[in-house]
Amino acid sequence: DIQMTQSPSTLSASVGDRVTITCRGSQSISSWLAWYQQKPGKAPKLLIYKASSLESGVPSRFSGSGSGTEFTLTISSLQPDDFATYYCQQYNSYPVTFGQGTKLEIK
Amino acid sequence: EVQLVESGGGLVQPGGSLRLSCSASGFIFSSYAFHWVRQAPGKGLEYVSAISPNGDNTYYADSVKGRFTISRDNSKNTLDLQMSSLRAEDTAVYHCVGESTRAFDSWGQGTLVTVSS
């Protein structure tokens, strides 16, 4: 199985900050990497697919980059609605695997 | 509007069985692969099972292999997950998820399965 490791596990930031979350795979997944946002009691929401493609309707302050084994999700200017938990996911091969999550908290 | 609605969750004793269903609307159901992803209380996302658009191919995580069976009815736009020999560690919210070329782009709100005596 491909292990996906996110860092940090928790991130404290303020509105307006630029934040970056990293996701590393235990082996190459090309660009088959997605990012999801999840708020308490809600289903995950797709933000980024194929490492850097922005899902329709997602604000442009979200961006993704990377390929192979190292990927990043960047939020250019945090908004109050962005405080949530973020997961990366590899869908290069079965089993599909998720990172452990990064909780983005208000500082 | 794409909509996925799960049902069938509830409280079940260890060793028991439960059948989850997912009803889909707002898109061409038969064009999508579907998955079940679960989330134990306070924990992260765990992949459970997958089924191809025509139902010919299925996949199961090792943790559920031999106990869970995924199926679909493209004529009714429904996805099912038959769960048997349930364990405490199967307690989770189970999400039905549709996959397009844009990864897992459609998620249901989930149905809670609690395995406890």
JSON list of C-alpha atoms in Angstrom, two decimals:
[
{"chain": "A", "resi": 1, "resn": "ASP", "atom": "CA", "xyz": [0.00, 0.00, 0.00]},
{"chain": "A", "resi": 2, "resn": "ILE", "atom": "CA", "xyz": [1.13, 3.56, -0.69]},
{"chain": "A", "resi": 3, "resn": "GLN", "atom": "CA", "xyz": [1.43, 5.55, 2.53]},
{"chain": "A", "resi": 4, "resn": "MET", "atom": "CA", "xyz": [0.59, 9.24, 2.41]},
{"chain": "A", "resi": 5, "resn": "THR", "atom": "CA", "xyz": [2.09, 11.41, 5.12]},
{"chain": "A", "resi": 6, "resn": "GLN", "atom": "CA", "xyz": [0.85, 14.92, 5.72]},
{"chain": "A", "resi": 7, "resn": "SER", "atom": "CA", "xyz": [2.60, 17.64, 7.64]},
{"chain": "A", "resi": 8, "resn": "PRO", "atom": "CA", "xyz": [1.93, 19.36, 9.85]},
{"chain": "A", "resi": 9, "resn": "SER", "atom": "CA", "xyz": [-0.84, 17.51, 11.67]},
{"chain": "A", "resi": 10, "resn": "THR", "atom": "CA", "xyz": [-2.07, 20.76, 13.15]},
{"chain": "A", "resi": 11, "resn": "LEU", "atom": "CA", "xyz": [-1.51, 24.27, 11.87]},
{"chain": "A", "resi": 12, "resn": "SER", "atom": "CA", "xyz": [-2.42, 27.47, 13.70]},
{"chain": "A", "resi": 13, "resn": "ALA", "atom": "CA", "xyz": [-2.79, 30.52, 11.50]},
{"chain": "A", "resi": 14, "resn": "SER", "atom": "CA", "xyz": [-4.57, 33.83, 11.22]},
{"chain": "A", "resi": 15, "resn": "VAL", "atom": "CA", "xyz": [-6.96, 35.27, 8.69]},
{"chain": "A", "resi": 16, "resn": "GLY", "atom": "CA", "xyz": [-4.93, 36.63, 5.81]},
{"chain": "A", "resi": 17, "resn": "ASP", "atom": "CA", "xyz": [-1.98, 34.28, 6.32]},
{"chain": "A", "resi": 18, "resn": "ARG", "atom": "CA", "xyz": [-0.48, 32.21, 3.55]},
{"chain": "A", "resi": 19, "resn": "VAL", "atom": "CA", "xyz": [-0.31, 28.55, 4.57]},
{"chain": "A", "resi": 20, "resn": "THR", "atom": "CA", "xyz": [1.16, 25.45, 3.03]},
{"chain": "A", "resi": 21, "resn": "ILE", "atom": "CA", "xyz": [0.39, 21.81, 3.79]},
{"chain": "A", "resi": 22, "resn": "THR", "atom": "CA", "xyz": [2.71, 19.08, 2.57]},
{"chain": "A", "resi": 23, "resn": "CYS", "atom": "CA", "xyz": [1.85, 15.54, 1.55]},
{"chain": "A", "resi": 24, "resn": "ARG", "atom": "CA", "xyz": [4.48, 12.91, 0.83]},
{"chain": "A", "resi": 25, "resn": "GLY", "atom": "CA", "xyz": [3.91, 9.51, -0.72]},
{"chain": "A", "resi": 26, "resn": "SER", "atom": "CA", "xyz": [5.89, 6.39, 0.09]},
{"chain": "A", "resi": 27, "resn": "GLN", "atom": "CA", "xyz": [6.33, 5.85, -3.64]},
{"chain": "A", "resi": 28, "resn": "SER", "atom": "CA", "xyz": [5.69, 7.78, -6.81]},
{"chain": "A", "resi": 29, "resn": "ILE", "atom": "CA", "xyz": [2.06, 8.48, -7.69]},
{"chain": "A", "resi": 30, "resn": "SER", "atom": "CA", "xyz": [2.75, 10.69, -10.72]},
{"chain": "A", "resi": 31, "resn": "SER", "atom": "CA", "xyz": [0.13, 13.45, -10.39]},
{"chain": "A", "resi": 32, "resn": "TRP", "atom": "CA", "xyz": [-2.71, 11.29, -9.08]},
{"chain": "A", "resi": 33, "resn": "LEU", "atom": "CA", "xyz": [-3.15, 13.36, -5.95]},
{"chain": "A", "resi": 34, "resn": "ALA", "atom": "CA", "xyz": [-6.25, 15.08, -4.64]},
{"chain": "A", "resi": 35, "resn": "TRP", "atom": "CA", "xyz": [-6.91, 17.44, -1.75]},
{"chain": "A", "resi": 36, "resn": "TYR", "atom": "CA", "xyz": [-10.12, 17.56, 0.26]},
{"chain": "A", "resi": 37, "resn": "GLN", "atom": "CA", "xyz": [-11.49, 19.94, 2.86]},
{"chain": "A", "resi": 38, "resn": "GLN", "atom": "CA", "xyz": [-13.67, 18.64, 5.65]},
{"chain": "A", "resi": 39, "resn": "LYS", "atom": "CA", "xyz": [-15.63, 20.57, 8.24]},
{"chain": "A", "resi": 40, "resn": "PRO", "atom": "CA", "xyz": [-17.08, 18.97, 11.39]},
{"chain": "A", "resi": 41, "resn": "GLY", "atom": "CA", "xyz": [-20.11, 16.83, 10.69]},
{"chain": "A", "resi": 42, "resn": "LYS", "atom": "CA", "xyz": [-19.80, 17.30, 6.94]},
{"chain": "A", "resi": 43, "resn": "ALA", "atom": "CA", "xyz": [-18.61, 15.20, 4.06]},
{"chain": "A", "resi": 44, "resn": "PRO", "atom": "CA", "xyz": [-15.22, 15.94, 2.55]},
{"chain": "A", "resi": 45, "resn": "LYS", "atom": "CA", "xyz": [-15.21, 18.38, -0.35]},
{"chain": "A", "resi": 46, "resn": "LEU", "atom": "CA", "xyz": [-12.89, 18.07, -3.33]},
{"chain": "A", "resi": 47, "resn": "LEU", "atom": "CA", "xyz": [-10.60, 21.07, -3.73]},
{"chain": "A", "resi": 48, "resn": "ILE", "atom": "CA", "xyz": [-7.79, 19.96, -6.02]},
{"chain": "A", "resi": 49, "resn": "TYR", "atom": "CA", "xyz": [-7.44, 16.97, -8.34]},
{"chain": "A", "resi": 50, "resn": "LYS", "atom": "CA", "xyz": [-4.55, 15.70, -10.42]},
{"chain": "A", "resi": 51, "resn": "ALA", "atom": "CA", "xyz": [-2.19, 17.52, -8.07]},
{"chain": "A", "resi": 52, "resn": "SER", "atom": "CA", "xyz": [-2.85, 21.02, -9.37]},
{"chain": "A", "resi": 53, "resn": "SER", "atom": "CA", "xyz": [-6.26, 21.24, -11.04]},
{"chain": "A", "resi": 54, "resn": "LEU", "atom": "CA", "xyz": [-8.74, 23.42, -9.17]},
{"chain": "A", "resi": 55, "resn": "GLU", "atom": "CA", "xyz": [-12.21, 21.91, -8.79]},
{"chain": "A", "resi": 56, "resn": "SER", "atom": "CA", "xyz": [-15.01, 24.01, -10.19]},
{"chain": "A", "resi": 57, "resn": "GLY", "atom": "CA", "xyz": [-16.37, 26.49, -7.67]},
{"chain": "A", "resi": 58, "resn": "VAL", "atom": "CA", "xyz": [-13.33, 26.35, -5.38]},
{"chain": "A", "resi": 59, "resn": "PRO", "atom": "CA", "xyz": [-11.82, 29.78, -4.67]},
{"chain": "A", "resi": 60, "resn": "SER", "atom": "CA", "xyz": [-8.61, 30.59, -6.51]},
{"chain": "A", "resi": 61, "resn": "ARG", "atom": "CA", "xyz": [-6.76, 31.19, -3.24]},
{"chain": "A", "resi": 62, "resn": "PHE", "atom": "CA", "xyz": [-6.40, 27.40, -3.11]},
{"chain": "A", "resi": 63, "resn": "SER", "atom": "CA", "xyz": [-3.65, 25.90, -5.22]},
{"chain": "A", "resi": 64, "resn": "GLY", "atom": "CA", "xyz": [-1.85, 22.59, -5.46]},
{"chain": "A", "resi": 65, "resn": "SER", "atom": "CA", "xyz": [1.52, 21.59, -6.79]},
{"chain": "A", "resi": 66, "resn": "GLY", "atom": "CA", "xyz": [3.91, 18.69, -6.98]},
{"chain": "A", "resi": 67, "resn": "SER", "atom": "CA", "xyz": [4.41, 15.36, -8.66]},
{"chain": "A", "resi": 68, "resn": "GLY", "atom": "CA", "xyz": [6.00, 12.03, -7.92]},
{"chain": "A", "resi": 69, "resn": "THR", "atom": "CA", "xyz": [6.15, 11.79, -4.15]},
{"chain": "A", "resi": 70, "resn": "GLU", "atom": "CA", "xyz": [5.93, 15.35, -2.85]},
{"chain": "A", "resi": 71, "resn": "PHE", "atom": "CA", "xyz": [2.93, 17.63, -3.03]},
{"chain": "A", "resi": 72, "resn": "THR", "atom": "CA", "xyz": [1.71, 20.85, -1.47]},
{"chain": "A", "resi": 73, "resn": "LEU", "atom": "CA", "xyz": [-1.59, 22.58, -0.90]},
{"chain": "A", "resi": 74, "resn": "THR", "atom": "CA", "xyz": [-1.32, 26.32, -0.51]},
{"chain": "A", "resi": 75, "resn": "ILE", "atom": "CA", "xyz": [-3.96, 28.76, 0.64]},
{"chain": "A", "resi": 76, "resn": "SER", "atom": "CA", "xyz": [-2.76, 32.19, -0.40]},
{"chain": "A", "resi": 77, "resn": "SER", "atom": "CA", "xyz": [-4.78, 34.30, 2.04]},
{"chain": "A", "resi": 78, "resn": "LEU", "atom": "CA", "xyz": [-6.72, 32.48, 4.73]},
{"chain": "A", "resi": 79, "resn": "GLN", "atom": "CA", "xyz": [-10.38, 33.31, 5.07]},
{"chain": "A", "resi": 80, "resn": "PRO", "atom": "CA", "xyz": [-12.59, 32.48, 8.09]},
{"chain": "A", "resi": 81, "resn": "ASP", "atom": "CA", "xyz": [-14.33, 29.76, 6.09]},
{"chain": "A", "resi": 82, "resn": "ASP", "atom": "CA", "xyz": [-11.03, 27.92, 5.49]},
{"chain": "A", "resi": 83, "resn": "PHE", "atom": "CA", "xyz": [-10.55, 26.70, 9.04]},
{"chain": "A", "resi": 84, "resn": "ALA", "atom": "CA", "xyz": [-11.14, 22.99, 8.64]},
{"chain": "A", "resi": 85, "resn": "THR", "atom": "CA", "xyz": [-9.31, 19.69, 8.26]},
{"chain": "A", "resi": 86, "resn": "TYR", "atom": "CA", "xyz": [-7.52, 18.95, 5.00]},
{"chain": "A", "resi": 87, "resn": "TYR", "atom": "CA", "xyz": [-6.71, 15.53, 3.58]},
{"chain": "A", "resi": 88, "resn": "CYS", "atom": "CA", "xyz": [-4.56, 14.48, 0.69]},
{"chain": "A", "resi": 89, "resn": "GLN", "atom": "CA", "xyz": [-5.41, 11.32, -1.24]},
{"chain": "A", "resi": 90, "resn": "GLN", "atom": "CA", "xyz": [-3.52, 9.25, -3.76]},
{"chain": "A", "resi": 91, "resn": "TYR", "atom": "CA", "xyz": [-5.59, 7.58, -6.45]},
{"chain": "A", "resi": 92, "resn": "ASN", "atom": "CA", "xyz": [-2.75, 6.21, -8.51]},
{"chain": "A", "resi": 93, "resn": "SER", "atom": "CA", "xyz": [-3.35, 2.65, -7.36]},
{"chain": "A", "resi": 94, "resn": "TYR", "atom": "CA", "xyz": [-5.49, 0.54, -5.09]},
{"chain": "A", "resi": 95, "resn": "PRO", "atom": "CA", "xyz": [-5.94, 0.76, -2.28]},
{"chain": "A", "resi": 96, "resn": "VAL", "atom": "CA", "xyz": [-6.64, 4.45, -2.54]},
{"chain": "A", "resi": 97, "resn": "THR", "atom": "CA", "xyz": [-5.05, 5.99, 0.53]},
{"chain": "A", "resi": 98, "resn": "PHE", "atom": "CA", "xyz": [-5.48, 9.22, 2.44]},
{"chain": "A", "resi": 99, "resn": "GLY", "atom": "CA", "xyz": [-3.12, 11.25, 4.50]},
{"chain": "A", "resi": 100, "resn": "GLN", "atom": "CA", "xyz": [-3.86, 11.46, 8.20]},
{"chain": "A", "resi": 101, "resn": "GLY", "atom": "CA", "xyz": [-5.22, 14.98, 7.90]},
{"chain": "A", "resi": 102, "resn": "THR", "atom": "CA", "xyz": [-4.09, 18.48, 8.79]},
{"chain": "A", "resi": 103, "resn": "LYS", "atom": "CA", "xyz": [-6.28, 20.48, 11.12]},
{"chain": "A", "resi": 104, "resn": "LEU", "atom": "CA", "xyz": [-6.11, 24.18, 10.34]},
{"chain": "A", "resi": 105, "resn": "GLU", "atom": "CA", "xyz": [-6.94, 26.18, 13.45]},
{"chain": "A", "resi": 106, "resn": "ILE", "atom": "CA", "xyz": [-7.41, 29.83, 14.16]},
{"chain": "A", "resi": 107, "resn": "LYS", "atom": "CA", "xyz": [-4.44, 31.34, 15.97]},
{"chain": "B", "resi": 1, "resn": "GLU", "atom": "CA", "xyz": [-27.49, 18.83, -8.94]},
{"chain": "B", "resi": 2, "resn": "VAL", "atom": "CA", "xyz": [-25.53, 15.73, -7.99]},
{"chain": "B", "resi": 3, "resn": "GLN", "atom": "CA", "xyz": [-26.95, 14.09, -4.91]},
{"chain": "B", "resi": 4, "resn": "LEU", "atom": "CA", "xyz": [-25.89, 10.97, -3.03]},
{"chain": "B", "resi": 5, "resn": "VAL", "atom": "CA", "xyz": [-27.98, 9.86, -0.07]},
{"chain": "B", "resi": 6, "resn": "GLU", "atom": "CA", "xyz": [-26.93, 6.98, 2.15]},
{"chain": "B", "resi": 7, "resn": "SER", "atom": "CA", "xyz": [-29.24, 4.93, 4.32]},
{"chain": "B", "resi": 8, "resn": "GLY", "atom": "CA", "xyz": [-29.22, 1.76, 6.35]},
{"chain": "B", "resi": 9, "resn": "GLY", "atom": "CA", "xyz": [-26.89, 2.66, 9.18]},
{"chain": "B", "resi": 10, "resn": "GLY", "atom": "CA", "xyz": [-27.64, 1.93, 12.79]},
{"chain": "B", "resi": 11, "resn": "LEU", "atom": "CA", "xyz": [-26.67, 0.01, 15.89]},
{"chain": "B", "resi": 12, "resn": "VAL", "atom": "CA", "xyz": [-25.69, -3.63, 15.41]},
{"chain": "B", "resi": 13, "resn": "GLN", "atom": "CA", "xyz": [-24.14, -6.20, 17.70]},
{"chain": "B", "resi": 14, "resn": "PRO", "atom": "CA", "xyz": [-20.68, -7.59, 17.06]},
{"chain": "B", "resi": 15, "resn": "GLY", "atom": "CA", "xyz": [-20.92, -10.42, 14.55]},
{"chain": "B", "resi": 16, "resn": "GLY", "atom": "CA", "xyz": [-24.08, -8.99, 13.06]},
{"chain": "B", "resi": 17, "resn": "SER", "atom": "CA", "xyz": [-24.91, -7.78, 9.57]},
{"chain": "B", "resi": 18, "resn": "LEU", "atom": "CA", "xyz": [-26.10, -4.57, 8.02]},
{"chain": "B", "resi": 19, "resn": "ARG", "atom": "CA", "xyz": [-26.80, -3.40, 4.48]},
{"chain": "B", "resi": 20, "resn": "LEU", "atom": "CA", "xyz": [-26.04, 0.16, 3.48]},
{"chain": "B", "resi": 21, "resn": "SER", "atom": "CA", "xyz": [-27.59, 1.76, 0.44]},
{"chain": "B", "resi": 22, "resn": "CYS", "atom": "CA", "xyz": [-26.79, 4.88, -1.54]},
{"chain": "B", "resi": 23, "resn": "SER", "atom": "CA", "xyz": [-29.30, 6.51, -3.83]},
{"chain": "B", "resi": 24, "resn": "ALA", "atom": "CA", "xyz": [-27.93, 8.75, -6.57]},
{"chain": "B", "resi": 25, "resn": "SER", "atom": "CA", "xyz": [-29.47, 11.47, -8.66]},
{"chain": "B", "resi": 26, "resn": "GLY", "atom": "CA", "xyz": [-28.49, 14.38, -10.85]},
{"chain": "B", "resi": 27, "resn": "PHE", "atom": "CA", "xyz": [-25.91, 12.66, -13.04]},
{"chain": "B", "resi": 28, "resn": "ILE", "atom": "CA", "xyz": [-25.36, 9.63, -15.26]},
{"chain": "B", "resi": 29, "resn": "PHE", "atom": "CA", "xyz": [-24.93, 7.02, -12.54]},
{"chain": "B", "resi": 30, "resn": "SER", "atom": "CA", "xyz": [-23.74, 4.28, -14.88]},
{"chain": "B", "resi": 31, "resn": "SER", "atom": "CA", "xyz": [-20.77, 6.38, -15.99]},
{"chain": "B", "resi": 32, "resn": "TYR", "atom": "CA", "xyz": [-19.23, 6.60, -12.55]},
{"chain": "B", "resi": 33, "resn": "ALA", "atom": "CA", "xyz": [-17.13, 4.26, -10.48]},
{"chain": "B", "resi": 34, "resn": "PHE", "atom": "CA", "xyz": [-18.29, 4.30, -6.89]},
{"chain": "B", "resi": 35, "resn": "HIS", "atom": "CA", "xyz": [-16.60, 3.85, -3.57]},
{"chain": "B", "resi": 36, "resn": "TRP", "atom": "CA", "xyz": [-17.33, 3.53, 0.11]},
{"chain": "B", "resi": 37, "resn": "VAL", "atom": "CA", "xyz": [-15.09, 5.53, 2.42]},
{"chain": "B", "resi": 38, "resn": "ARG", "atom": "CA", "xyz": [-15.52, 5.45, 6.18]},
{"chain": "B", "resi": 39, "resn": "GLN", "atom": "CA", "xyz": [-14.52, 7.65, 9.06]},
{"chain": "B", "resi": 40, "resn": "ALA", "atom": "CA", "xyz": [-14.41, 6.39, 12.62]},
{"chain": "B", "resi": 41, "resn": "PRO", "atom": "CA", "xyz": [-15.42, 8.94, 15.26]},
{"chain": "B", "resi": 42, "resn": "GLY", "atom": "CA", "xyz": [-12.70, 11.56, 15.59]},
{"chain": "B", "resi": 43, "resn": "LYS", "atom": "CA", "xyz": [-10.45, 9.80, 13.10]},
{"chain": "B", "resi": 44, "resn": "GLY", "atom": "CA", "xyz": [-9.35, 10.22, 9.48]},
{"chain": "B", "resi": 45, "resn": "LEU", "atom": "CA", "xyz": [-10.68, 8.85, 6.22]},
{"chain": "B", "resi": 46, "resn": "GLU", "atom": "CA", "xyz": [-10.36, 5.13, 5.49]},
{"chain": "B", "resi": 47, "resn": "TYR", "atom": "CA", "xyz": [-10.96, 3.58, 2.10]},
{"chain": "B", "resi": 48, "resn": "VAL", "atom": "CA", "xyz": [-13.31, 0.59, 2.15]},
{"chain": "B", "resi": 49, "resn": "SER", "atom": "CA", "xyz": [-14.42, -0.62, -1.26]},
{"chain": "B", "resi": 50, "resn": "ALA", "atom": "CA", "xyz": [-14.86, 0.23, -4.93]},
{"chain": "B", "resi": 51, "resn": "ILE", "atom": "CA", "xyz": [-16.97, -0.89, -7.88]},
{"chain": "B", "resi": 52, "resn": "SER", "atom": "CA", "xyz": [-16.49, -0.15, -11.56]},
{"chain": "B", "resi": 53, "resn": "PRO", "atom": "CA", "xyz": [-19.14, 1.64, -13.64]},
{"chain": "B", "resi": 54, "resn": "ASN", "atom": "CA", "xyz": [-20.60, -1.59, -15.03]},
{"chain": "B", "resi": 55, "resn": "GLY", "atom": "CA", "xyz": [-20.16, -3.52, -11.78]},
{"chain": "B", "resi": 56, "resn": "ASP", "atom": "CA", "xyz": [-17.77, -6.07, -13.25]},
{"chain": "B", "resi": 57, "resn": "ASN", "atom": "CA", "xyz": [-14.82, -5.08, -11.09]},
{"chain": "B", "resi": 58, "resn": "THR", "atom": "CA", "xyz": [-14.72, -4.63, -7.35]},
{"chain": "B", "resi": 59, "resn": "TYR", "atom": "CA", "xyz": [-12.06, -3.87, -4.78]},
{"chain": "B", "resi": 60, "resn": "TYR", "atom": "CA", "xyz": [-11.94, -4.29, -1.02]},
{"chain": "B", "resi": 61, "resn": "ALA", "atom": "CA", "xyz": [-9.59, -3.04, 1.64]},
{"chain": "B", "resi": 62, "resn": "ASP", "atom": "CA", "xyz": [-7.87, -5.85, 3.51]},
{"chain": "B", "resi": 63, "resn": "SER", "atom": "CA", "xyz": [-9.70, -4.81, 6.67]},
{"chain": "B", "resi": 64, "resn": "VAL", "atom": "CA", "xyz": [-13.09, -5.72, 5.16]},
{"chain": "B", "resi": 65, "resn": "LYS", "atom": "CA", "xyz": [-12.24, -8.35, 2.56]},
{"chain": "B", "resi": 66, "resn": "GLY", "atom": "CA", "xyz": [-14.39, -11.45, 2.92]},
{"chain": "B", "resi": 67, "resn": "ARG", "atom": "CA", "xyz": [-16.88, -9.63, 5.16]},
{"chain": "B", "resi": 68, "resn": "PHE", "atom": "CA", "xyz": [-18.21, -6.80, 2.98]},
{"chain": "B", "resi": 69, "resn": "THR", "atom": "CA", "xyz": [-19.74, -6.98, -0.51]},
{"chain": "B", "resi": 70, "resn": "ILE", "atom": "CA", "xyz": [-20.24, -3.98, -2.75]},
{"chain": "B", "resi": 71, "resn": "SER", "atom": "CA", "xyz": [-22.84, -4.01, -5.51]},
{"chain": "B", "resi": 72, "resn": "ARG", "atom": "CA", "xyz": [-24.75, -1.60, -7.72]},
{"chain": "B", "resi": 73, "resn": "ASP", "atom": "CA", "xyz": [-27.95, -1.46, -9.76]},
{"chain": "B", "resi": 74, "resn": "ASN", "atom": "CA", "xyz": [-27.51, 0.90, -12.66]},
{"chain": "B", "resi": 75, "resn": "SER", "atom": "CA", "xyz": [-31.21, 0.60, -13.55]},
{"chain": "B", "resi": 76, "resn": "LYS", "atom": "CA", "xyz": [-32.14, 2.01, -10.13]},
{"chain": "B", "resi": 77, "resn": "ASN", "atom": "CA", "xyz": [-29.16, 4.34, -9.59]},
{"chain": "B", "resi": 78, "resn": "THR", "atom": "CA", "xyz": [-28.30, 2.62, -6.34]},
{"chain": "B", "resi": 79, "resn": "LEU", "atom": "CA", "xyz": [-25.13, 1.42, -4.65]},
{"chain": "B", "resi": 80, "resn": "ASP", "atom": "CA", "xyz": [-25.09, -1.07, -1.80]},
{"chain": "B", "resi": 81, "resn": "LEU", "atom": "CA", "xyz": [-22.65, -2.33, 0.78]},
{"chain": "B", "resi": 82, "resn": "GLN", "atom": "CA", "xyz": [-23.53, -5.59, 2.48]},
{"chain": "B", "resi": 83, "resn": "MET", "atom": "CA", "xyz": [-21.60, -5.86, 5.73]},
{"chain": "B", "resi": 84, "resn": "SER", "atom": "CA", "xyz": [-21.36, -9.03, 7.77]},
{"chain": "B", "resi": 85, "resn": "SER", "atom": "CA", "xyz": [-19.33, -10.31, 10.72]},
{"chain": "B", "resi": 86, "resn": "LEU", "atom": "CA", "xyz": [-19.21, -6.75, 11.96]},
{"chain": "B", "resi": 87, "resn": "ARG", "atom": "CA", "xyz": [-16.62, -5.74, 14.53]},
{"chain": "B", "resi": 88, "resn": "ALA", "atom": "CA", "xyz": [-16.30, -2.83, 16.92]},
{"chain": "B", "resi": 89, "resn": "GLU", "atom": "CA", "xyz": [-13.61, -1.37, 14.68]},
{"chain": "B", "resi": 90, "resn": "ASP", "atom": "CA", "xyz": [-16.13, -1.10, 11.83]},
{"chain": "B", "resi": 91, "resn": "THR", "atom": "CA", "xyz": [-17.91, 1.64, 13.78]},
{"chain": "B", "resi": 92, "resn": "ALA", "atom": "CA", "xyz": [-17.80, 4.70, 11.55]},
{"chain": "B", "resi": 93, "resn": "VAL", "atom": "CA", "xyz": [-19.69, 7.05, 9.31]},
{"chain": "B", "resi": 94, "resn": "TYR", "atom": "CA", "xyz": [-19.83, 5.42, 5.88]},
{"chain": "B", "resi": 95, "resn": "HIS", "atom": "CA", "xyz": [-19.78, 7.72, 2.87]},
{"chain": "B", "resi": 96, "resn": "CYS", "atom": "CA", "xyz": [-20.87, 6.80, -0.63]},
{"chain": "B", "resi": 97, "resn": "VAL", "atom": "CA", "xyz": [-18.50, 8.49, -3.09]},
{"chain": "B", "resi": 98, "resn": "GLY", "atom": "CA", "xyz": [-18.67, 8.96, -6.85]},
{"chain": "B", "resi": 99, "resn": "GLU", "atom": "CA", "xyz": [-15.50, 9.12, -8.90]},
{"chain": "B", "resi": 100, "resn": "SER", "atom": "CA", "xyz": [-15.20, 11.03, -12.14]},
{"chain": "B", "resi": 101, "resn": "THR", "atom": "CA", "xyz": [-12.10, 12.02, -14.03]},
{"chain": "B", "resi": 102, "resn": "ARG", "atom": "CA", "xyz": [-11.78, 14.62, -11.28]},
{"chain": "B", "resi": 103, "resn": "ALA", "atom": "CA", "xyz": [-11.01, 12.18, -8.44]},
{"chain": "B", "resi": 104, "resn": "PHE", "atom": "CA", "xyz": [-13.67, 11.65, -5.75]},
{"chain": "B", "resi": 105, "resn": "ASP", "atom": "CA", "xyz": [-15.86, 14.60, -6.66]},
{"chain": "B", "resi": 106, "resn": "SER", "atom": "CA", "xyz": [-19.22, 13.57, -5.21]},
{"chain": "B", "resi": 107, "resn": "TRP", "atom": "CA", "xyz": [-19.74, 12.60, -1.58]},
{"chain": "B", "resi": 108, "resn": "GLY", "atom": "CA", "xyz": [-22.84, 11.65, 0.33]},
{"chain": "B", "resi": 109, "resn": "GLN", "atom": "CA", "xyz": [-23.32, 12.97, 3.85]},
{"chain": "B", "resi": 110, "resn": "GLY", "atom": "CA", "xyz": [-22.79, 9.52, 5.28]},
{"chain": "B", "resi": 111, "resn": "THR", "atom": "CA", "xyz": [-24.61, 7.03, 7.47]},
{"chain": "B", "resi": 112, "resn": "LEU", "atom": "CA", "xyz": [-23.42, 6.05, 10.93]},
{"chain": "B", "resi": 113, "resn": "VAL", "atom": "CA", "xyz": [-22.77, 2.41, 11.72]},
{"chain": "B", "resi": 114, "resn": "THR", "atom": "CA", "xyz": [-22.25, 1.56, 15.37]},
{"chain": "B", "resi": 115, "resn": "VAL", "atom": "CA", "xyz": [-21.11, -1.93, 16.29]},
{"chain": "B", "resi": 116, "resn": "SER", "atom": "CA", "xyz": [-21.63, -2.50, 19.97]},
{"chain": "B", "resi": 117, "resn": "SER", "atom": "CA", "xyz": [-23.23, -4.92, 22.40]}
]
